[in-house]
């Protein structure tokens, strides 16, 4: 009788474990976990960036200006490479 009770308890634990694994592997649960981890990582990166900016404000401003310059350089370079349209008709 005692062996049967232990077997029943083990079966119940195994069933609970399988149910928990199924719940964790459900696509919506996986997506929620990934979203939470991504949010936590983004917050940590933002805090670290803010701390570095407070310690080195000149470098932060220089970096921001560099990024802005690179973002503006591409459209300006594209405009310069375009051939001017001819106004003469042949």
Short mmCIF file of N, CA, C and O in Angstrom, two decimals:
data_model
loop_
_atom_site.label_atom_id
_atom_site.label_comp_id
_atom_site.label_asym_id
_atom_site.label_seq_id
_atom_site.Cartn_x
_atom_site.Cartn_y
_atom_site.Cartn_z
N UNK A 1 0.82 -1.19 0.00
CA UNK A 1 0.00 0.00 0.00
C UNK A 1 0.87 1.25 0.00
O UNK A 1 0.59 2.19 -0.70
N UNK A 2 1.90 1.22 0.78
CA UNK A 2 2.79 2.37 0.87
C UNK A 2 3.49 2.64 -0.46
O UNK A 2 3.66 3.79 -0.86
N UNK A 3 3.87 1.60 -1.16
CA UNK A 3 4.53 1.74 -2.46
C UNK A 3 3.58 2.37 -3.47
O UNK A 3 3.98 3.20 -4.29
N UNK A 4 2.31 2.00 -3.41
CA UNK A 4 1.33 2.58 -4.31
C UNK A 4 1.15 4.08 -4.05
O UNK A 4 1.03 4.88 -4.98
N UNK A 5 1.16 4.46 -2.80
CA UNK A 5 1.01 5.88 -2.44
C UNK A 5 2.22 6.67 -2.94
O UNK A 5 2.07 7.79 -3.45
N UNK A 6 3.40 6.09 -2.79
CA UNK A 6 4.61 6.78 -3.29
C UNK A 6 4.57 6.89 -4.81
O UNK A 6 4.93 7.91 -5.38
N UNK A 7 4.12 5.85 -5.47
CA UNK A 7 4.02 5.86 -6.92
C UNK A 7 3.01 6.91 -7.37
O UNK A 7 3.24 7.66 -8.34
N UNK A 8 1.88 7.00 -6.68
CA UNK A 8 0.88 8.01 -7.02
C UNK A 8 1.44 9.43 -6.83
O UNK A 8 1.21 10.31 -7.66
N UNK A 9 2.15 9.63 -5.74
CA UNK A 9 2.74 10.94 -5.47
C UNK A 9 3.77 11.31 -6.54
O UNK A 9 3.82 12.45 -7.01
N UNK A 10 4.59 10.33 -6.93
CA UNK A 10 5.60 10.57 -7.96
C UNK A 10 4.92 10.89 -9.29
O UNK A 10 5.36 11.79 -10.02
N UNK A 11 3.84 10.18 -9.61
CA UNK A 11 3.10 10.42 -10.84
C UNK A 11 2.50 11.83 -10.84
O UNK A 11 2.54 12.54 -11.85
N UNK A 12 1.97 12.24 -9.70
CA UNK A 12 1.40 13.59 -9.58
C UNK A 12 2.47 14.66 -9.76
O UNK A 12 2.24 15.68 -10.42
N UNK A 13 3.65 14.44 -9.15
CA UNK A 13 4.76 15.40 -9.31
C UNK A 13 5.20 15.48 -10.76
O UNK A 13 5.45 16.57 -11.29
N UNK A 14 5.30 14.32 -11.41
CA UNK A 14 5.71 14.29 -12.81
C UNK A 14 4.68 15.02 -13.68
O UNK A 14 5.05 15.80 -14.56
N UNK A 15 3.43 14.78 -13.42
CA UNK A 15 2.37 15.44 -14.19
C UNK A 15 2.42 16.95 -14.00
O UNK A 15 2.27 17.71 -14.96
N UNK A 16 2.65 17.39 -12.76
CA UNK A 16 2.75 18.83 -12.49
C UNK A 16 3.96 19.43 -13.21
O UNK A 16 3.88 20.54 -13.75
N UNK A 17 5.06 18.69 -13.23
CA UNK A 17 6.26 19.18 -13.91
C UNK A 17 6.02 19.30 -15.41
O UNK A 17 6.41 20.29 -16.03
N UNK A 18 5.37 18.31 -15.99
CA UNK A 18 5.06 18.35 -17.42
C UNK A 18 4.15 19.53 -17.73
O UNK A 18 4.34 20.25 -18.71
N UNK A 19 3.14 19.75 -16.89
CA UNK A 19 2.23 20.89 -17.10
C UNK A 19 2.99 22.21 -17.02
O UNK A 19 2.74 23.14 -17.80
N UNK A 20 3.91 22.32 -16.07
CA UNK A 20 4.70 23.56 -15.93
C UNK A 20 5.57 23.78 -17.16
O UNK A 20 5.68 24.91 -17.67
N UNK A 21 6.18 22.72 -17.65
CA UNK A 21 7.03 22.84 -18.85
C UNK A 21 6.19 23.25 -20.05
O UNK A 21 6.60 24.11 -20.84
N UNK A 22 5.00 22.67 -20.19
CA UNK A 22 4.11 23.05 -21.29
C UNK A 22 3.76 24.53 -21.22
O UNK A 22 3.75 25.24 -22.23
N UNK A 23 3.47 25.00 -20.01
CA UNK A 23 3.10 26.41 -19.85
C UNK A 23 4.28 27.32 -20.20
O UNK A 23 4.11 28.35 -20.85
N UNK A 24 5.47 26.94 -19.78
CA UNK A 24 6.66 27.77 -20.06
C UNK A 24 6.99 27.78 -21.54
O UNK A 24 7.54 28.76 -22.05
N UNK A 25 6.72 26.69 -22.24
CA UNK A 25 7.06 26.61 -23.66
C UNK A 25 5.95 27.08 -24.58
O UNK A 25 6.10 27.05 -25.80
N UNK A 26 4.85 27.54 -24.03
CA UNK A 26 3.77 28.08 -24.85
C UNK A 26 4.28 29.35 -25.54
O UNK A 26 4.98 30.16 -24.94
N UNK A 27 3.97 29.54 -26.82
CA UNK A 27 4.51 30.69 -27.57
C UNK A 27 4.25 32.04 -26.89
O UNK A 27 5.13 32.90 -26.87
N UNK A 28 3.08 32.23 -26.33
CA UNK A 28 2.81 33.53 -25.69
C UNK A 28 3.66 33.71 -24.44
O UNK A 28 4.11 34.82 -24.14
N UNK A 29 3.92 32.62 -23.72
CA UNK A 29 4.78 32.71 -22.54
C UNK A 29 6.22 33.00 -22.95
O UNK A 29 6.92 33.80 -22.30
N UNK A 30 6.67 32.36 -24.02
CA UNK A 30 8.03 32.62 -24.51
C UNK A 30 8.17 34.06 -24.98
O UNK A 30 9.18 34.72 -24.70
N UNK A 31 7.15 34.56 -25.67
CA UNK A 31 7.19 35.95 -26.14
C UNK A 31 7.20 36.92 -24.97
O UNK A 31 7.94 37.92 -24.98
N UNK A 32 6.40 36.65 -23.95
CA UNK A 32 6.37 37.53 -22.78
C UNK A 32 7.72 37.53 -22.06
O UNK A 32 8.21 38.58 -21.63
N UNK A 33 8.33 36.36 -21.95
CA UNK A 33 9.64 36.27 -21.30
C UNK A 33 10.68 37.05 -22.10
O UNK A 33 11.47 37.81 -21.53
N UNK A 34 10.67 36.88 -23.42
CA UNK A 34 11.63 37.61 -24.26
C UNK A 34 11.40 39.11 -24.15
O UNK A 34 12.36 39.89 -24.07
N UNK A 35 10.14 39.54 -24.14
CA UNK A 35 9.83 40.96 -24.04
C UNK A 35 10.32 41.52 -22.70
O UNK A 35 10.91 42.61 -22.66
N UNK A 36 10.11 40.79 -21.63
CA UNK A 36 10.57 41.25 -20.31
C UNK A 36 12.08 41.35 -20.25
O UNK A 36 12.64 42.30 -19.69
N UNK A 37 12.77 40.36 -20.82
CA UNK A 37 14.23 40.39 -20.83
C UNK A 37 14.75 41.55 -21.68
O UNK A 37 15.71 42.21 -21.30
N UNK A 38 14.12 41.78 -22.82
CA UNK A 38 14.53 42.88 -23.69
C UNK A 38 14.32 44.22 -22.99
O UNK A 38 15.18 45.10 -23.05
N UNK A 39 13.18 44.36 -22.32
CA UNK A 39 12.90 45.60 -21.60
C UNK A 39 13.94 45.83 -20.50
O UNK A 39 14.46 46.93 -20.35
N UNK A 40 14.27 44.78 -19.76
CA UNK A 40 15.25 44.90 -18.69
C UNK A 40 16.62 45.27 -19.25
O UNK A 40 17.34 46.11 -18.68
N UNK A 41 16.99 44.68 -20.38
CA UNK A 41 18.28 44.99 -21.01
C UNK A 41 18.30 46.44 -21.50
O UNK A 41 19.30 47.14 -21.31
N UNK A 42 17.22 46.88 -22.11
CA UNK A 42 17.16 48.26 -22.60
C UNK A 42 17.26 49.26 -21.46
O UNK A 42 17.96 50.27 -21.57
N UNK A 43 16.59 48.97 -20.36
CA UNK A 43 16.68 49.86 -19.19
C UNK A 43 18.09 49.90 -18.65
O UNK A 43 18.62 50.97 -18.33
N UNK A 44 18.74 48.74 -18.57
CA UNK A 44 20.12 48.70 -18.07
C UNK A 44 21.06 49.47 -18.98
O UNK A 44 21.93 50.22 -18.50
N UNK A 45 20.89 49.33 -20.29
CA UNK A 45 21.75 50.05 -21.24
C UNK A 45 21.51 51.55 -21.13
O UNK A 45 22.45 52.35 -21.15
N UNK A 46 20.25 51.95 -21.00
CA UNK A 46 19.94 53.38 -20.88
C UNK A 46 20.54 53.96 -19.60
O UNK A 46 21.10 55.06 -19.62
N UNK A 47 20.44 53.22 -18.51
CA UNK A 47 21.02 53.70 -17.25
C UNK A 47 22.54 53.80 -17.35
O UNK A 47 23.14 54.76 -16.86
N UNK A 48 23.14 52.81 -17.97
CA UNK A 48 24.59 52.84 -18.13
C UNK A 48 25.00 54.01 -19.02
O UNK A 48 25.97 54.71 -18.73
N UNK A 49 24.27 54.24 -20.08
CA UNK A 49 24.56 55.37 -20.97
C UNK A 49 24.41 56.70 -20.25
O UNK A 49 25.22 57.61 -20.42
N UNK A 50 23.37 56.82 -19.43
CA UNK A 50 23.17 58.05 -18.67
C UNK A 50 24.31 58.27 -17.68
O UNK A 50 24.79 59.40 -17.50
N UNK A 51 24.76 57.19 -17.05
CA UNK A 51 25.87 57.32 -16.09
C UNK A 51 27.15 57.75 -16.79
O UNK A 51 27.88 58.63 -16.29
N UNK A 52 27.42 57.18 -17.95
CA UNK A 52 28.61 57.56 -18.71
C UNK A 52 28.50 59.01 -19.16
O UNK A 52 29.48 59.77 -19.11
N UNK A 53 27.32 59.43 -19.58
CA UNK A 53 27.11 60.81 -20.02
C UNK A 53 27.35 61.79 -18.88
O UNK A 53 27.94 62.85 -19.07
N UNK A 54 26.91 61.42 -17.68
CA UNK A 54 27.15 62.30 -16.53
C UNK A 54 28.64 62.40 -16.19
O UNK A 54 29.12 63.45 -15.80
N UNK A 55 29.36 61.29 -16.36
CA UNK A 55 30.79 61.31 -16.05
C UNK A 55 31.60 62.02 -17.12
O UNK A 55 32.64 62.62 -16.83
N UNK A 56 31.17 61.91 -18.37
CA UNK A 56 31.93 62.46 -19.50
C UNK A 56 31.01 63.24 -20.44
O UNK A 56 30.77 62.81 -21.59
N UNK A 57 30.51 64.38 -20.03
CA UNK A 57 29.55 65.11 -20.88
C UNK A 57 30.13 65.58 -22.20
O UNK A 57 29.45 65.56 -23.23
N UNK A 58 31.39 65.97 -22.23
CA UNK A 58 31.99 66.44 -23.48
C UNK A 58 32.06 65.32 -24.51
O UNK A 58 31.76 65.52 -25.69
N UNK A 59 32.43 64.13 -24.06
CA UNK A 59 32.49 62.99 -24.98
C UNK A 59 31.09 62.63 -25.48
O UNK A 59 30.92 62.27 -26.64
N UNK A 60 30.10 62.76 -24.61
CA UNK A 60 28.73 62.44 -25.02
C UNK A 60 28.25 63.42 -26.09
O UNK A 60 27.63 63.01 -27.08
N UNK A 61 28.52 64.70 -25.90
CA UNK A 61 28.13 65.70 -26.89
C UNK A 61 28.87 65.46 -28.20
O UNK A 61 28.29 65.52 -29.28
N UNK A 62 30.15 65.16 -28.12
CA UNK A 62 30.94 64.88 -29.33
C UNK A 62 30.38 63.67 -30.07
O UNK A 62 30.25 63.69 -31.30
N UNK A 63 30.04 62.64 -29.33
CA UNK A 63 29.46 61.45 -29.95
C UNK A 63 28.14 61.73 -30.62
O UNK A 63 27.86 61.27 -31.72
N UNK A 64 27.29 62.52 -29.94
CA UNK A 64 25.99 62.86 -30.51
C UNK A 64 26.16 63.68 -31.79
O UNK A 64 25.45 63.46 -32.78
N UNK A 65 27.09 64.62 -31.78
CA UNK A 65 27.34 65.43 -32.98
C UNK A 65 27.90 64.57 -34.11
O UNK A 65 27.56 64.80 -35.28
N UNK A 66 28.74 63.61 -33.78
CA UNK A 66 29.28 62.71 -34.80
C UNK A 66 28.15 61.91 -35.45
O UNK A 66 28.08 61.79 -36.68
N UNK A 67 27.27 61.37 -34.64
CA UNK A 67 26.14 60.60 -35.17
C UNK A 67 25.26 61.49 -36.05
O UNK A 67 24.84 61.10 -37.14
N UNK A 68 24.99 62.68 -35.58
CA UNK A 68 24.18 63.62 -36.36
C UNK A 68 24.86 63.95 -37.68
O UNK A 68 24.23 63.97 -38.74
N UNK A 69 26.17 64.20 -37.63
CA UNK A 69 26.91 64.49 -38.86
C UNK A 69 26.88 63.35 -39.84
O UNK A 69 26.69 63.55 -41.05
N UNK A 70 27.04 62.13 -39.35
CA UNK A 70 26.99 60.97 -40.24
C UNK A 70 25.59 60.79 -40.82
O UNK A 70 25.44 60.41 -41.99
N UNK A 71 24.57 61.06 -40.02
CA UNK A 71 23.20 60.92 -40.52
C UNK A 71 22.90 61.94 -41.60
O UNK A 71 22.17 61.66 -42.55
N UNK A 72 23.45 63.14 -41.48
CA UNK A 72 23.20 64.18 -42.47
C UNK A 72 24.12 64.07 -43.68
O UNK A 72 23.80 64.56 -44.75
N UNK A 73 25.27 63.44 -43.52
CA UNK A 73 26.25 63.36 -44.61
C UNK A 73 25.74 62.52 -45.77
O UNK A 73 25.98 62.86 -46.94
N UNK A 74 25.04 61.44 -45.50
CA UNK A 74 24.59 60.55 -46.58
C UNK A 74 23.63 61.25 -47.54
O UNK A 74 23.85 61.20 -48.76
N UNK A 75 22.59 61.92 -47.06
CA UNK A 75 21.70 62.60 -48.03
C UNK A 75 22.41 63.71 -48.80
O UNK A 75 22.15 63.92 -49.98
N UNK A 76 23.30 64.42 -48.13
CA UNK A 76 24.03 65.50 -48.81
C UNK A 76 24.92 64.92 -49.91
O UNK A 76 24.97 65.44 -51.03
N UNK A 77 25.59 63.83 -49.62
CA UNK A 77 26.46 63.20 -50.61
C UNK A 77 25.64 62.67 -51.79
O UNK A 77 26.08 62.78 -52.94
N UNK A 78 24.46 62.14 -51.52
CA UNK A 78 23.62 61.65 -52.62
C UNK A 78 23.20 62.78 -53.54
O UNK A 78 23.18 62.64 -54.76
N UNK A 79 22.86 63.93 -52.96
CA UNK A 79 22.46 65.07 -53.79
C UNK A 79 23.61 65.55 -54.65
O UNK A 79 23.41 65.97 -55.78
N UNK A 80 24.81 65.53 -54.13
CA UNK A 80 25.96 66.01 -54.90
C UNK A 80 26.32 65.07 -56.03
O UNK A 80 26.86 65.47 -57.04
N UNK A 81 26.03 63.76 -55.86
CA UNK A 81 26.38 62.78 -56.88
C UNK A 81 25.41 62.79 -58.05
O UNK A 81 25.73 62.30 -59.12
N UNK A 82 24.21 63.31 -57.84
CA UNK A 82 23.24 63.35 -58.93
C UNK A 82 23.74 64.25 -60.05
O UNK A 82 24.33 65.30 -59.82
N UNK A 83 23.46 63.82 -61.26
CA UNK A 83 23.85 64.63 -62.41
C UNK A 83 22.84 65.78 -62.53
O UNK A 83 21.65 65.56 -62.43
N UNK A 84 23.33 66.95 -62.78
CA UNK A 84 22.39 68.06 -62.98
C UNK A 84 21.61 67.83 -64.27
O UNK A 84 22.15 67.37 -65.27
N UNK A 85 20.34 68.15 -64.21
CA UNK A 85 19.50 67.96 -65.39
C UNK A 85 19.78 69.07 -66.39
O UNK A 85 19.91 70.24 -66.02
N UNK A 86 19.84 68.68 -67.63
CA UNK A 86 20.11 69.65 -68.68
C UNK A 86 18.84 70.46 -68.97
O UNK A 86 17.74 69.92 -69.07
N UNK A 87 19.02 71.76 -69.16
CA UNK A 87 17.87 72.62 -69.48
C UNK A 87 17.73 72.81 -70.99
O UNK A 87 16.74 73.35 -71.45
N UNK A 88 18.71 72.38 -71.77
CA UNK A 88 18.66 72.51 -73.21
C UNK A 88 17.89 71.36 -73.82
O UNK A 88 17.98 70.24 -73.39
N UNK A 89 17.14 71.71 -74.90
CA UNK A 89 16.43 70.68 -75.64
C UNK A 89 17.09 70.52 -76.99
O UNK A 89 17.38 71.50 -77.66
N UNK A 90 17.31 69.29 -77.38
CA UNK A 90 17.97 69.04 -78.66
C UNK A 90 17.01 68.47 -79.64
O UNK A 90 16.10 67.81 -79.42
#
